[in-house]
Short mmCIF file of C-alpha atoms in Angstrom, two decimals:
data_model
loop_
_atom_site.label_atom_id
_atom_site.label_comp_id
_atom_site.label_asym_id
_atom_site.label_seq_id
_atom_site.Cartn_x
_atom_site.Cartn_y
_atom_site.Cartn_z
CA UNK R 669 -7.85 42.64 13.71
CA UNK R 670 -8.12 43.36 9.86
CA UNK R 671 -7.99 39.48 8.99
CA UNK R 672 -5.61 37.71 6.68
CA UNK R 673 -4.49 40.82 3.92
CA UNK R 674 -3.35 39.58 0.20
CA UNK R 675 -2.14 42.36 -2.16
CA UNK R 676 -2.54 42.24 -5.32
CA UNK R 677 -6.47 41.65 -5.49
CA UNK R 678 -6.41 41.38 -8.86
CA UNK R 679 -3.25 40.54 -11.21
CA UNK R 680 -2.45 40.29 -15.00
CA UNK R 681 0.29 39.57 -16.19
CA UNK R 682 2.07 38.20 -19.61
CA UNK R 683 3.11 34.99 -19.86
CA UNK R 684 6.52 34.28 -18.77
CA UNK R 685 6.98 37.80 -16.55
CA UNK R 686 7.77 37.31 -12.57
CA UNK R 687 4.67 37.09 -10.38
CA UNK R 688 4.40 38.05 -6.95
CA UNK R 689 1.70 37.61 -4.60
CA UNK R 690 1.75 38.79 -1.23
CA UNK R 691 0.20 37.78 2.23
CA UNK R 692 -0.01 39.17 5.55
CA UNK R 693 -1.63 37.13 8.60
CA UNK R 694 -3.56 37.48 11.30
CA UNK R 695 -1.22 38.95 14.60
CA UNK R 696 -0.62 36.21 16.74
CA UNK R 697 -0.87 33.23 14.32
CA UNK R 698 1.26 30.91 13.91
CA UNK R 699 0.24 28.92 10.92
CA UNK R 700 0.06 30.69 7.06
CA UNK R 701 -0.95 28.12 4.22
CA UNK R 702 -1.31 28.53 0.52
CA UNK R 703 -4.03 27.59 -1.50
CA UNK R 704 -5.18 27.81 -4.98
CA UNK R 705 -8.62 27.72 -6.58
CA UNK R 706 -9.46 26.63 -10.06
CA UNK R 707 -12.69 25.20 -11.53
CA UNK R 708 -11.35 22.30 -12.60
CA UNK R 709 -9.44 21.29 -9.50
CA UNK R 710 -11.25 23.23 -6.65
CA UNK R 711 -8.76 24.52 -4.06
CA UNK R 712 -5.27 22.92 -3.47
CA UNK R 713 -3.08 23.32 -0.56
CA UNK R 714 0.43 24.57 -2.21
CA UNK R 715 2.23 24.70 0.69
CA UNK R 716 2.25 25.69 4.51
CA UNK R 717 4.31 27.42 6.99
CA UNK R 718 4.74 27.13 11.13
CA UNK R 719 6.65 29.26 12.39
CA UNK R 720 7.74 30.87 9.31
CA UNK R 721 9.04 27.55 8.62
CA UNK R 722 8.03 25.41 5.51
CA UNK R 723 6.47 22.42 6.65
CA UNK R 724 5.06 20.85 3.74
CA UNK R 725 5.55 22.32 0.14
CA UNK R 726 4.45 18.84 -1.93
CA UNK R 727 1.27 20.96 -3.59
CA UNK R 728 3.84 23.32 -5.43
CA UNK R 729 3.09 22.23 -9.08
CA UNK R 730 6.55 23.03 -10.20
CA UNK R 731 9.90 24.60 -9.88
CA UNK R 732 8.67 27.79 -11.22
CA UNK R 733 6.78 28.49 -7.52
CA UNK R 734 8.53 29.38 -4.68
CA UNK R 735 7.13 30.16 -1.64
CA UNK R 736 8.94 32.22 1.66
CA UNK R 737 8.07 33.64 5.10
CA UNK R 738 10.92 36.06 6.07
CA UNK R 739 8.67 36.70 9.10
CA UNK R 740 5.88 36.62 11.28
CA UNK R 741 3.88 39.00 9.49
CA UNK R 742 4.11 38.50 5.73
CA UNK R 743 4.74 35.69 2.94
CA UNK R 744 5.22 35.78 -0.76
CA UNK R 745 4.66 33.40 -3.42
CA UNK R 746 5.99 33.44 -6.65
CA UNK R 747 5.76 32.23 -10.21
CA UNK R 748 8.62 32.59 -11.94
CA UNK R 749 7.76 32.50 -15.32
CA UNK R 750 4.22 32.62 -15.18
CA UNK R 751 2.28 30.31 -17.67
CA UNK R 752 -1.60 30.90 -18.61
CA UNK R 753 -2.16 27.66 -16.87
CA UNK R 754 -1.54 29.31 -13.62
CA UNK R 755 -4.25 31.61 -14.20
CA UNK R 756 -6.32 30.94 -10.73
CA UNK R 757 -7.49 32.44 -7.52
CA UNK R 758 -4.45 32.22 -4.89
CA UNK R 759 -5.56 32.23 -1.32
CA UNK R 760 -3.54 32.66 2.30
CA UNK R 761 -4.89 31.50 5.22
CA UNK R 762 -3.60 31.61 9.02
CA UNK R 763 -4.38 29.58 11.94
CA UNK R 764 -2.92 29.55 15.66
CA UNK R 765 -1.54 26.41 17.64
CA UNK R 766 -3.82 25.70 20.84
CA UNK R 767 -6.71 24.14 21.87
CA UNK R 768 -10.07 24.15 19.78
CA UNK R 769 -8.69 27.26 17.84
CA UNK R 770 -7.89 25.23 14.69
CA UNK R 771 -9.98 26.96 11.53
CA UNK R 772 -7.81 28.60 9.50
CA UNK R 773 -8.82 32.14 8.49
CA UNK R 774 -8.74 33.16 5.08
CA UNK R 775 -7.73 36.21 3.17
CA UNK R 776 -9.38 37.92 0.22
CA UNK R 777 -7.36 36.05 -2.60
CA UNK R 778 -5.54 37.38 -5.52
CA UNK R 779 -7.06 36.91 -8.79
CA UNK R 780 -4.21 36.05 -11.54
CA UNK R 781 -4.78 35.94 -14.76
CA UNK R 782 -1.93 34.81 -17.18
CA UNK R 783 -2.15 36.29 -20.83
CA UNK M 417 -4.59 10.68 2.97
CA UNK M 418 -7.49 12.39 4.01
CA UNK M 419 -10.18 12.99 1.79
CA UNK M 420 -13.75 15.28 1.64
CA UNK M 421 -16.61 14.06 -0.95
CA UNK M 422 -19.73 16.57 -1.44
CA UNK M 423 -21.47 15.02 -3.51
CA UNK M 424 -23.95 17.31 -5.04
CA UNK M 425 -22.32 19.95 -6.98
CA UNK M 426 -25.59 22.46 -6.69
CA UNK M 427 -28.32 22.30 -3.49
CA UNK M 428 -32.08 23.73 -4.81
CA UNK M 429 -34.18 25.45 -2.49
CA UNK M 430 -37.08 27.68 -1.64
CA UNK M 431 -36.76 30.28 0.61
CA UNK M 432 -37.76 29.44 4.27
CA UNK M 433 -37.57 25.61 3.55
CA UNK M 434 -35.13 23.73 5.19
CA UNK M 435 -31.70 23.23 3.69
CA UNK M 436 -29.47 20.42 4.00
CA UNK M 437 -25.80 20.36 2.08
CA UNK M 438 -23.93 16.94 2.39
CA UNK M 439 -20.77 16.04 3.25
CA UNK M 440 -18.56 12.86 3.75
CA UNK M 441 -14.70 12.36 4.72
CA UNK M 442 -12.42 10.30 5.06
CA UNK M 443 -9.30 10.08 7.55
CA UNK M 444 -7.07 8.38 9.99
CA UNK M 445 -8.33 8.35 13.91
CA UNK M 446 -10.63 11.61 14.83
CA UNK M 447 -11.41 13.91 12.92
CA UNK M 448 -11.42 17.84 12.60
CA UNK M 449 -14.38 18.61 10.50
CA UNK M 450 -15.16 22.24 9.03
CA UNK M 451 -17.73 24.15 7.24
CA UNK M 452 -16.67 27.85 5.12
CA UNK M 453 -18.90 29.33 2.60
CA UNK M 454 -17.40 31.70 -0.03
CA UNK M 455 -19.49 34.22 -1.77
CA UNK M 456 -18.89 35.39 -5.00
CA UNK M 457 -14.89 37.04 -5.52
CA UNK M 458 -14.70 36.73 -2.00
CA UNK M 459 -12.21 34.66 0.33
CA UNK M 460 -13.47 32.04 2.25
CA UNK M 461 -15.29 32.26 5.48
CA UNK M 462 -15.46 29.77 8.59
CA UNK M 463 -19.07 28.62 9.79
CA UNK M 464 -18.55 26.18 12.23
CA UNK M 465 -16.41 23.33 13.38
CA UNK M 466 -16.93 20.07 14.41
CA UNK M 467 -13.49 18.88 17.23
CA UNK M 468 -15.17 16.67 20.03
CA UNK M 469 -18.07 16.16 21.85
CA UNK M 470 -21.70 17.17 20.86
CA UNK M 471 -22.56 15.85 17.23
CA UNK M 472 -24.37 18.76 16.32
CA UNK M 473 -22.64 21.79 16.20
CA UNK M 474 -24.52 25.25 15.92
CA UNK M 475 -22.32 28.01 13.76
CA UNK M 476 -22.95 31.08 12.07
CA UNK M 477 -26.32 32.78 10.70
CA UNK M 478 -28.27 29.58 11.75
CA UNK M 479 -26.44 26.78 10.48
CA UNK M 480 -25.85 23.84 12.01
CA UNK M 481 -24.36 20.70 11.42
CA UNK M 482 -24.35 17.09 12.43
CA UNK M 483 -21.62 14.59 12.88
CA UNK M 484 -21.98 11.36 12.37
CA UNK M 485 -18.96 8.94 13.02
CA UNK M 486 -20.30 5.61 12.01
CA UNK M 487 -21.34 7.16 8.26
CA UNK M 488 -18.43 9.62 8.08
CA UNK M 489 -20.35 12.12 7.57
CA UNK M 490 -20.54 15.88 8.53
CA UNK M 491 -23.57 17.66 6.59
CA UNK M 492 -24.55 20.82 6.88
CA UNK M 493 -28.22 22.24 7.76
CA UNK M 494 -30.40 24.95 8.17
CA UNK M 495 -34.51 24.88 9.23
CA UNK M 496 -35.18 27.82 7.41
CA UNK M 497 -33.11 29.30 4.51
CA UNK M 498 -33.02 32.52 3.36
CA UNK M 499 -31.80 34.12 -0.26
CA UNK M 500 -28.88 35.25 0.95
CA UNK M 501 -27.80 31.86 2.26
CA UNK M 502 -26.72 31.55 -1.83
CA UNK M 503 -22.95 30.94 -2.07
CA UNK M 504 -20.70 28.14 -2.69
CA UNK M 505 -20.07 25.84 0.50
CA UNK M 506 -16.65 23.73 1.51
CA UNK M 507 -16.33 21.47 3.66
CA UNK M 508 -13.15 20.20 5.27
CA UNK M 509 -11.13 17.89 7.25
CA UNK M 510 -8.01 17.53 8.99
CA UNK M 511 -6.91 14.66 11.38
CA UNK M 512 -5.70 15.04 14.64
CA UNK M 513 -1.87 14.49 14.03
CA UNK M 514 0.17 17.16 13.62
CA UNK M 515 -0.19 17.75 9.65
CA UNK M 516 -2.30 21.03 10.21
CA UNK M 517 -3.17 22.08 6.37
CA UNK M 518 -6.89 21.38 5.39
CA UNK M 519 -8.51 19.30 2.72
CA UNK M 520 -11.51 20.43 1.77
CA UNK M 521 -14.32 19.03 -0.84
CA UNK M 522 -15.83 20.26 -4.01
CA UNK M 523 -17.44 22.88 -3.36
CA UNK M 524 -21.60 22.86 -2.96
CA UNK M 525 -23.46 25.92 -4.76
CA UNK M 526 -26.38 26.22 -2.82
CA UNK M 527 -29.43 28.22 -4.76
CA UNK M 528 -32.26 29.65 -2.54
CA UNK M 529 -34.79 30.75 -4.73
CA UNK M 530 -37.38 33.44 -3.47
#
């Protein structure tokens, strides 16, 4: 399996334009979380998904993320407008239900910078 | 809530000594306890995992790590590191219930001079 695959790699963007950050998981996993990474604050759950359902989205910061699973196989999260403050590293991770299997894999992350 | 402390933001060492990064936690009932190490602009890889039974677990490229219920801890160690053991290291916990998202600590950059 390739692993968890994020596209872009690498974003910049103006402040106040549409962001979009994609995520594919590992086949056969049913658990996709977002995270972010900043120096000041380390790395934040923003929200996860089972089942391409939202389970717990209390780490978005604001209204202006949104976060959706249309299926098993890819995710999106958005900033909508983007702020420099939200200049950070955005990671996916996936995870499968069952037994002992329960580290969460992680992708490459997406590196947004905010201008 | 759950929490992960690591409290040494930057780990020292000379190549072929032993290594030892720390890690405490805190959570309700058992816990699941991870190490990951990310190296630089990558994503975040898993070492090993601590879910039941023997307190030290082995992982990858030699590390190990020993839980340790009665101090809540979970550190991570290594009897001989090597350069390339530089990175930045997480550790993480999740309880057993069914909230499956990951808290993880700091972050511990661990230097290995030559």
């Amino acid at each position: 399996d390739a692993g968890v695959i994020q596209s872009p790699r690498h974003e910049v963007t103006e402040m106040g334009q549409e962001v979009t950050l994609r995520c594919k998981p590992i086949s056969g996993h049913d658990y996709l979380f977002w995270y972010r990474q900043t120096m000041m604050r380390g790395l934040e759950l923003l929200i996860y998904f089972n089942n391409n359902v939202p389970i717990d989205d209390s780490g978005m910061p604001e209204d202006r993320f949104s976060a959706k699973m249309p299926n098993a196989s890819f995710s999106t999260l958005k900033i909508q407008p983007s702020e420099p403050r939200d200049s950070a590293v955005y990671f996916c991770a996936s995870s499968r239900t069952g037994g002992q299997n329960t580290e969460a894999f992680f992708g490459q992350g997406t590196r947004l910078t905010v201008v | 809530a759950q929490s992960v402390a690591q409290p040494e933001d930057q780990v020292n060492v000379a190549e072929g000594n032993p290594l030892t990064v720390k890690c405490t936690y805190s959570v309700s009932g058992n816990p699941y306890l991870f190490w990951y190490v990310q190296y630089p602009n990558r994503g975040l890889q898993f070492l090993l995992k601590y879910i039941t039974g023997d307190n030290l677990v082995k992982g990858s490229y030699g590390f190990e790590a020993e839980f340790n219920k009665s101090q809540t801890s979970f550190h991570l160690k290594k009897p001989s590191a090597l350069v390339s053991d530089s990175a930045l290291y997480f550790c993480a916990v999740r309880d057993h219930t069914g909230r499956r998202a990951l808290t993880f600590g700091s972050g511990t950059r661990l230097q290995v001079q030559p």
